PDB file of C-alpha atoms in Angstrom:
ATOM      1  CA  UNK A1029     -38.691 141.958 225.020  1.00  0.00           C
ATOM      2  CA  UNK A1030     -40.445 138.665 225.595  1.00  0.00           C
ATOM      3  CA  UNK A1031     -43.520 139.104 223.375  1.00  0.00           C
ATOM      4  CA  UNK A1032     -42.338 137.026 220.409  1.00  0.00           C
ATOM      5  CA  UNK A1033     -45.313 137.770 218.094  1.00  0.00           C
ATOM      6  CA  UNK A1034     -44.881 141.521 218.664  1.00  0.00           C
ATOM      7  CA  UNK A1035     -41.148 141.207 217.995  1.00  0.00           C
ATOM      8  CA  UNK A1036     -41.814 139.358 214.730  1.00  0.00           C
ATOM      9  CA  UNK A1037     -44.393 141.958 213.659  1.00  0.00           C
ATOM     10  CA  UNK A1038     -42.023 144.839 214.397  1.00  0.00           C
ATOM     11  CA  UNK A1039     -39.197 143.021 212.573  1.00  0.00           C
ATOM     12  CA  UNK A1040     -41.367 142.735 209.433  1.00  0.00           C
ATOM     13  CA  UNK A1041     -41.886 146.520 209.537  1.00  0.00           C
ATOM     14  CA  UNK A1042     -38.122 147.177 209.384  1.00  0.00           C
ATOM     15  CA  UNK A1043     -36.654 147.051 205.862  1.00  0.00           C
ATOM     16  CA  UNK A1044     -33.800 144.547 205.425  1.00  0.00           C
ATOM     17  CA  UNK A1045     -30.356 146.056 205.877  1.00  0.00           C
ATOM     18  CA  UNK A1046     -31.627 149.070 207.825  1.00  0.00           C
ATOM     19  CA  UNK A1047     -29.505 151.008 210.271  1.00  0.00           C
ATOM     20  CA  UNK A1048     -31.581 150.838 213.474  1.00  0.00           C
ATOM     21  CA  UNK A1049     -31.603 152.643 216.814  1.00  0.00           C
ATOM     22  CA  UNK A1050     -33.611 150.774 219.477  1.00  0.00           C
ATOM     23  CA  UNK A1051     -34.494 153.133 222.344  1.00  0.00           C
ATOM     24  CA  UNK A1052     -35.059 151.339 225.634  1.00  0.00           C
ATOM     25  CA  UNK A1053     -33.825 148.125 224.025  1.00  0.00           C
ATOM     26  CA  UNK A1054     -34.019 146.008 227.188  1.00  0.00           C
ATOM     27  CA  UNK A1055     -31.932 142.862 226.799  1.00  0.00           C
ATOM     28  CA  UNK A1056     -31.356 143.490 223.087  1.00  0.00           C
ATOM     29  CA  UNK A1057     -33.562 140.631 221.868  1.00  0.00           C
ATOM     30  CA  UNK A1058     -35.315 142.670 219.165  1.00  0.00           C
ATOM     31  CA  UNK A1059     -32.153 144.231 217.776  1.00  0.00           C
ATOM     32  CA  UNK A1060     -30.480 140.821 217.826  1.00  0.00           C
ATOM     33  CA  UNK A1061     -33.428 139.411 215.840  1.00  0.00           C
ATOM     34  CA  UNK A1062     -33.161 142.286 213.345  1.00  0.00           C
ATOM     35  CA  UNK A1063     -29.430 141.688 212.918  1.00  0.00           C
ATOM     36  CA  UNK A1064     -29.840 137.943 212.482  1.00  0.00           C
ATOM     37  CA  UNK A1065     -32.985 137.762 210.335  1.00  0.00           C
ATOM     38  CA  UNK A1066     -33.081 141.141 208.545  1.00  0.00           C
ATOM     39  CA  UNK A1067     -29.377 141.964 208.143  1.00  0.00           C
ATOM     40  CA  UNK A1068     -29.763 145.195 210.115  1.00  0.00           C
ATOM     41  CA  UNK A1069     -27.083 147.085 211.984  1.00  0.00           C
ATOM     42  CA  UNK A1070     -27.264 149.715 214.668  1.00  0.00           C
ATOM     43  CA  UNK A1071     -27.380 150.340 218.374  1.00  0.00           C
ATOM     44  CA  UNK A1072     -29.548 149.754 221.381  1.00  0.00           C
ATOM     45  CA  UNK A1073     -29.945 152.418 224.038  1.00  0.00           C
ATOM     46  CA  UNK A1074     -30.560 151.200 227.571  1.00  0.00           C
ATOM     47  CA  UNK A1075     -30.086 152.515 231.093  1.00  0.00           C
ATOM     48  CA  UNK A1076     -30.284 149.346 233.244  1.00  0.00           C
ATOM     49  CA  UNK A1077     -26.917 147.716 233.957  1.00  0.00           C
ATOM     50  CA  UNK A1078     -28.255 144.147 233.727  1.00  0.00           C
ATOM     51  CA  UNK A1079     -29.853 144.830 230.337  1.00  0.00           C
ATOM     52  CA  UNK A1080     -26.680 146.473 229.010  1.00  0.00           C
ATOM     53  CA  UNK A1081     -24.759 143.350 230.001  1.00  0.00           C
ATOM     54  CA  UNK A1082     -27.395 141.122 228.348  1.00  0.00           C
ATOM     55  CA  UNK A1083     -27.019 143.149 225.124  1.00  0.00           C
ATOM     56  CA  UNK A1084     -23.261 142.751 225.168  1.00  0.00           C
ATOM     57  CA  UNK A1085     -23.633 138.995 225.709  1.00  0.00           C
ATOM     58  CA  UNK A1086     -25.943 138.826 222.667  1.00  0.00           C
ATOM     59  CA  UNK A1087     -23.437 140.737 220.552  1.00  0.00           C
ATOM     60  CA  UNK A1088     -25.691 143.793 220.331  1.00  0.00           C
ATOM     61  CA  UNK A1089     -23.949 147.172 220.319  1.00  0.00           C
ATOM     62  CA  UNK A1090     -25.461 149.156 223.176  1.00  0.00           C
ATOM     63  CA  UNK A1091     -25.074 152.654 224.567  1.00  0.00           C
ATOM     64  CA  UNK A1092     -25.869 153.147 228.236  1.00  0.00           C
ATOM     65  CA  UNK A1093     -27.884 156.349 228.304  1.00  0.00           C
ATOM     66  CA  UNK A1094     -30.789 157.865 230.191  1.00  0.00           C
ATOM     67  CA  UNK A1095     -33.355 158.707 227.495  1.00  0.00           C
ATOM     68  CA  UNK A1096     -34.653 161.548 229.654  1.00  0.00           C
ATOM     69  CA  UNK A1097     -31.447 163.369 228.646  1.00  0.00           C
ATOM     70  CA  UNK A1098     -32.367 163.249 224.953  1.00  0.00           C
ATOM     71  CA  UNK A1099     -30.560 162.137 221.816  1.00  0.00           C
ATOM     72  CA  UNK A1100     -28.283 165.139 221.203  1.00  0.00           C
ATOM     73  CA  UNK A1101     -25.389 162.765 220.447  1.00  0.00           C
ATOM     74  CA  UNK A1102     -27.091 161.742 217.182  1.00  0.00           C
ATOM     75  CA  UNK A1103     -27.376 163.865 214.033  1.00  0.00           C
ATOM     76  CA  UNK A1104     -30.598 164.264 212.064  1.00  0.00           C
ATOM     77  CA  UNK A1105     -31.488 161.194 209.970  1.00  0.00           C
ATOM     78  CA  UNK A1106     -28.652 159.129 211.502  1.00  0.00           C
ATOM     79  CA  UNK A1107     -30.776 155.977 211.291  1.00  0.00           C
ATOM     80  CA  UNK A1108     -33.185 154.421 208.831  1.00  0.00           C
ATOM     81  CA  UNK A1109     -35.470 153.280 211.652  1.00  0.00           C
ATOM     82  CA  UNK A1110     -35.773 154.280 215.305  1.00  0.00           C
ATOM     83  CA  UNK A1111     -37.711 151.937 217.583  1.00  0.00           C
ATOM     84  CA  UNK A1112     -39.506 152.742 220.827  1.00  0.00           C
ATOM     85  CA  UNK A1113     -41.095 149.469 221.824  1.00  0.00           C
ATOM     86  CA  UNK A1114     -42.671 149.640 225.299  1.00  0.00           C
ATOM     87  CA  UNK A1115     -40.631 152.766 226.047  1.00  0.00           C
ATOM     88  CA  UNK A1116     -42.877 155.842 225.766  1.00  0.00           C
ATOM     89  CA  UNK A1117     -44.956 154.980 228.829  1.00  0.00           C
ATOM     90  CA  UNK A1118     -41.814 154.998 230.995  1.00  0.00           C
ATOM     91  CA  UNK A1119     -40.637 158.478 230.009  1.00  0.00           C
ATOM     92  CA  UNK A1120     -41.408 161.799 231.637  1.00  0.00           C
ATOM     93  CA  UNK A1121     -40.617 163.609 228.382  1.00  0.00           C
ATOM     94  CA  UNK A1122     -42.539 161.282 226.037  1.00  0.00           C
ATOM     95  CA  UNK A1123     -43.471 164.001 223.535  1.00  0.00           C
ATOM     96  CA  UNK A1124     -39.907 165.322 223.369  1.00  0.00           C
ATOM     97  CA  UNK A1125     -38.563 161.803 222.853  1.00  0.00           C
ATOM     98  CA  UNK A1126     -41.129 161.207 220.108  1.00  0.00           C
ATOM     99  CA  UNK A1127     -39.880 164.332 218.303  1.00  0.00           C
ATOM    100  CA  UNK A1128     -36.289 163.174 218.809  1.00  0.00           C
ATOM    101  CA  UNK A1129     -37.219 159.772 217.353  1.00  0.00           C
ATOM    102  CA  UNK A1130     -38.539 161.526 214.233  1.00  0.00           C
ATOM    103  CA  UNK A1131     -35.439 163.742 214.063  1.00  0.00           C
ATOM    104  CA  UNK A1132     -32.739 161.055 214.247  1.00  0.00           C
ATOM    105  CA  UNK A1133     -34.611 158.463 212.213  1.00  0.00           C
ATOM    106  CA  UNK A1134     -36.112 158.509 208.760  1.00  0.00           C
ATOM    107  CA  UNK A1135     -38.898 156.295 210.120  1.00  0.00           C
ATOM    108  CA  UNK A1136     -40.042 155.725 213.700  1.00  0.00           C
ATOM    109  CA  UNK A1137     -41.881 152.708 215.071  1.00  0.00           C
ATOM    110  CA  UNK A1138     -43.536 152.819 218.481  1.00  0.00           C
ATOM    111  CA  UNK A1139     -45.559 150.250 220.395  1.00  0.00           C
ATOM    112  CA  UNK A1140     -47.087 150.612 223.836  1.00  0.00           C
ATOM    113  CA  UNK A1141     -49.863 149.155 226.009  1.00  0.00           C
ATOM    114  CA  UNK A1142     -53.228 150.507 224.849  1.00  0.00           C
ATOM    115  CA  UNK A1143     -55.095 151.668 227.943  1.00  0.00           C
ATOM    116  CA  UNK A1144     -58.365 151.889 225.972  1.00  0.00           C
ATOM    117  CA  UNK A1145     -58.465 148.121 225.341  1.00  0.00           C
ATOM    118  CA  UNK A1146     -61.898 146.912 226.468  1.00  0.00           C
ATOM    119  CA  UNK A1147     -60.724 144.864 229.512  1.00  0.00           C
ATOM    120  CA  UNK A1148     -58.948 147.979 230.810  1.00  0.00           C
ATOM    121  CA  UNK A1149     -62.102 150.047 230.349  1.00  0.00           C
ATOM    122  CA  UNK A1150     -64.111 147.409 232.197  1.00  0.00           C
ATOM    123  CA  UNK A1151     -61.668 147.378 235.119  1.00  0.00           C
ATOM    124  CA  UNK A1152     -61.866 151.173 235.431  1.00  0.00           C
ATOM    125  CA  UNK A1153     -65.682 151.052 235.199  1.00  0.00           C
ATOM    126  CA  UNK A1154     -65.553 148.637 238.159  1.00  0.00           C
ATOM    127  CA  UNK A1155     -63.470 151.179 240.055  1.00  0.00           C
ATOM    128  CA  UNK A1156     -60.099 149.432 239.726  1.00  0.00           C
ATOM    129  CA  UNK A1157     -56.943 149.999 237.732  1.00  0.00           C
ATOM    130  CA  UNK A1158     -56.497 147.191 235.194  1.00  0.00           C
ATOM    131  CA  UNK A1159     -54.058 144.349 235.674  1.00  0.00           C
ATOM    132  CA  UNK A1160     -53.660 142.441 232.402  1.00  0.00           C
ATOM    133  CA  UNK A1161     -51.028 140.584 230.403  1.00  0.00           C
ATOM    134  CA  UNK A1162     -49.950 143.915 228.834  1.00  0.00           C
ATOM    135  CA  UNK A1163     -50.337 145.904 232.088  1.00  0.00           C
ATOM    136  CA  UNK A1164     -49.223 143.277 234.613  1.00  0.00           C
ATOM    137  CA  UNK A1165     -48.535 145.553 237.577  1.00  0.00           C
ATOM    138  CA  UNK A1166     -50.660 146.901 240.373  1.00  0.00           C
ATOM    139  CA  UNK A1167     -51.136 150.677 240.302  1.00  0.00           C
ATOM    140  CA  UNK A1168     -48.708 151.155 243.186  1.00  0.00           C
ATOM    141  CA  UNK A1169     -45.754 149.220 241.734  1.00  0.00           C
ATOM    142  CA  UNK A1170     -45.913 149.866 237.990  1.00  0.00           C
ATOM    143  CA  UNK A1171     -42.855 151.109 236.075  1.00  0.00           C
ATOM    144  CA  UNK A1172     -45.274 152.939 233.748  1.00  0.00           C
ATOM    145  CA  UNK A1173     -45.457 156.605 234.660  1.00  0.00           C
ATOM    146  CA  UNK A1174     -48.228 157.279 232.150  1.00  0.00           C
ATOM    147  CA  UNK A1175     -50.904 155.442 230.239  1.00  0.00           C
ATOM    148  CA  UNK A1176     -51.983 156.172 226.707  1.00  0.00           C
ATOM    149  CA  UNK A1177     -54.397 154.948 224.099  1.00  0.00           C
ATOM    150  CA  UNK A1178     -54.272 154.234 220.403  1.00  0.00           C
ATOM    151  CA  UNK A1179     -56.407 157.336 219.761  1.00  0.00           C
ATOM    152  CA  UNK A1180     -54.221 159.481 222.053  1.00  0.00           C
ATOM    153  CA  UNK A1181     -51.173 158.633 219.948  1.00  0.00           C
ATOM    154  CA  UNK A1182     -52.976 159.584 216.734  1.00  0.00           C
ATOM    155  CA  UNK A1183     -53.657 163.023 218.248  1.00  0.00           C
ATOM    156  CA  UNK A1184     -50.059 163.359 219.498  1.00  0.00           C
ATOM    157  CA  UNK A1185     -48.674 162.407 216.076  1.00  0.00           C
ATOM    158  CA  UNK A1186     -50.855 165.016 214.358  1.00  0.00           C
ATOM    159  CA  UNK A1187     -49.869 167.666 216.912  1.00  0.00           C
ATOM    160  CA  UNK A1188     -46.200 166.951 216.210  1.00  0.00           C
ATOM    161  CA  UNK A1189     -46.657 166.904 212.431  1.00  0.00           C
ATOM    162  CA  UNK A1190     -45.842 163.228 212.043  1.00  0.00           C
ATOM    163  CA  UNK A1191     -47.245 161.305 209.101  1.00  0.00           C
ATOM    164  CA  UNK A1192     -48.587 157.897 210.053  1.00  0.00           C
ATOM    165  CA  UNK A1193     -47.423 155.294 207.548  1.00  0.00           C
ATOM    166  CA  UNK A1194     -49.126 152.382 209.302  1.00  0.00           C
ATOM    167  CA  UNK A1195     -51.161 151.971 212.472  1.00  0.00           C
ATOM    168  CA  UNK A1196     -52.786 148.926 214.027  1.00  0.00           C
ATOM    169  CA  UNK A1197     -53.230 147.051 217.260  1.00  0.00           C
ATOM    170  CA  UNK A1198     -51.891 143.699 218.420  1.00  0.00           C
ATOM    171  CA  UNK A1199     -53.858 141.234 220.471  1.00  0.00           C
ATOM    172  CA  UNK A1200     -52.832 137.668 221.291  1.00  0.00           C
ATOM    173  CA  UNK A1201     -50.226 137.655 218.532  1.00  0.00           C
ATOM    174  CA  UNK A1202     -52.529 138.963 215.805  1.00  0.00           C
ATOM    175  CA  UNK A1203     -52.798 142.328 214.088  1.00  0.00           C
ATOM    176  CA  UNK A1204     -56.042 144.173 214.833  1.00  0.00           C
ATOM    177  CA  UNK A1205     -57.022 146.756 212.223  1.00  0.00           C
ATOM    178  CA  UNK A1206     -60.754 147.001 212.930  1.00  0.00           C
ATOM    179  CA  UNK A1207     -61.412 149.137 216.038  1.00  0.00           C
ATOM    180  CA  UNK A1208     -57.883 148.715 217.461  1.00  0.00           C
ATOM    181  CA  UNK A1209     -58.483 151.288 220.212  1.00  0.00           C
ATOM    182  CA  UNK A1210     -61.152 148.986 221.665  1.00  0.00           C
ATOM    183  CA  UNK A1211     -59.954 145.523 220.604  1.00  0.00           C
ATOM    184  CA  UNK A1212     -56.152 145.565 221.029  1.00  0.00           C
ATOM    185  CA  UNK A1213     -53.923 145.456 224.096  1.00  0.00           C
ATOM    186  CA  UNK A1214     -50.975 146.944 222.186  1.00  0.00           C
ATOM    187  CA  UNK A1215     -50.921 149.992 219.899  1.00  0.00           C
ATOM    188  CA  UNK A1216     -48.366 149.978 217.054  1.00  0.00           C
ATOM    189  CA  UNK A1217     -47.463 152.930 214.814  1.00  0.00           C
ATOM    190  CA  UNK A1218     -44.971 153.515 211.998  1.00  0.00           C
ATOM    191  CA  UNK A1219     -44.411 157.186 211.133  1.00  0.00           C
ATOM    192  CA  UNK A1220     -42.151 159.762 209.539  1.00  0.00           C
ATOM    193  CA  UNK A1221     -41.766 163.523 209.775  1.00  0.00           C
ATOM    194  CA  UNK A1222     -44.597 165.245 207.915  1.00  0.00           C
TER     195      UNK A1222
END
């Protein structure tokens, strides 16, 4: 993860000393930050060989696993916090993985590009798919298999009986709490089972 302000914001949401599972951990930068600055322990889960190697080089414990196969290897409440930062939009079974996040963790934290951010809406109104800092790919080469909005996640959380503990947007390194669906490029949620 290269978005340093988002990483710092997520890190502040994780209680010191937590046992953390980072789903789709990439190169392990966030988990490494949590270990170093918050005294956390835990594992990253990643599928890409290069990212698994980067995790190992950082000293981050990592499990190479395809998230589409689920989290059956983990018991209920195995972790204090489960992270899905820029992961949901890459999964075919996003709702199932959200439920699994709530099952294996006492608290879940997700963040994803907010498709309802006003520049994205403007691009669509002009007849084009948006290309922005948070959605930097053309429609034909994006790794995102779905797009979602801040409001969509609120509905999904309610449908899955998740209690939202905190919800806000991020834009240019700042938290956006007023009209985040319109004003923020990233949606951020902290939740627990209801």
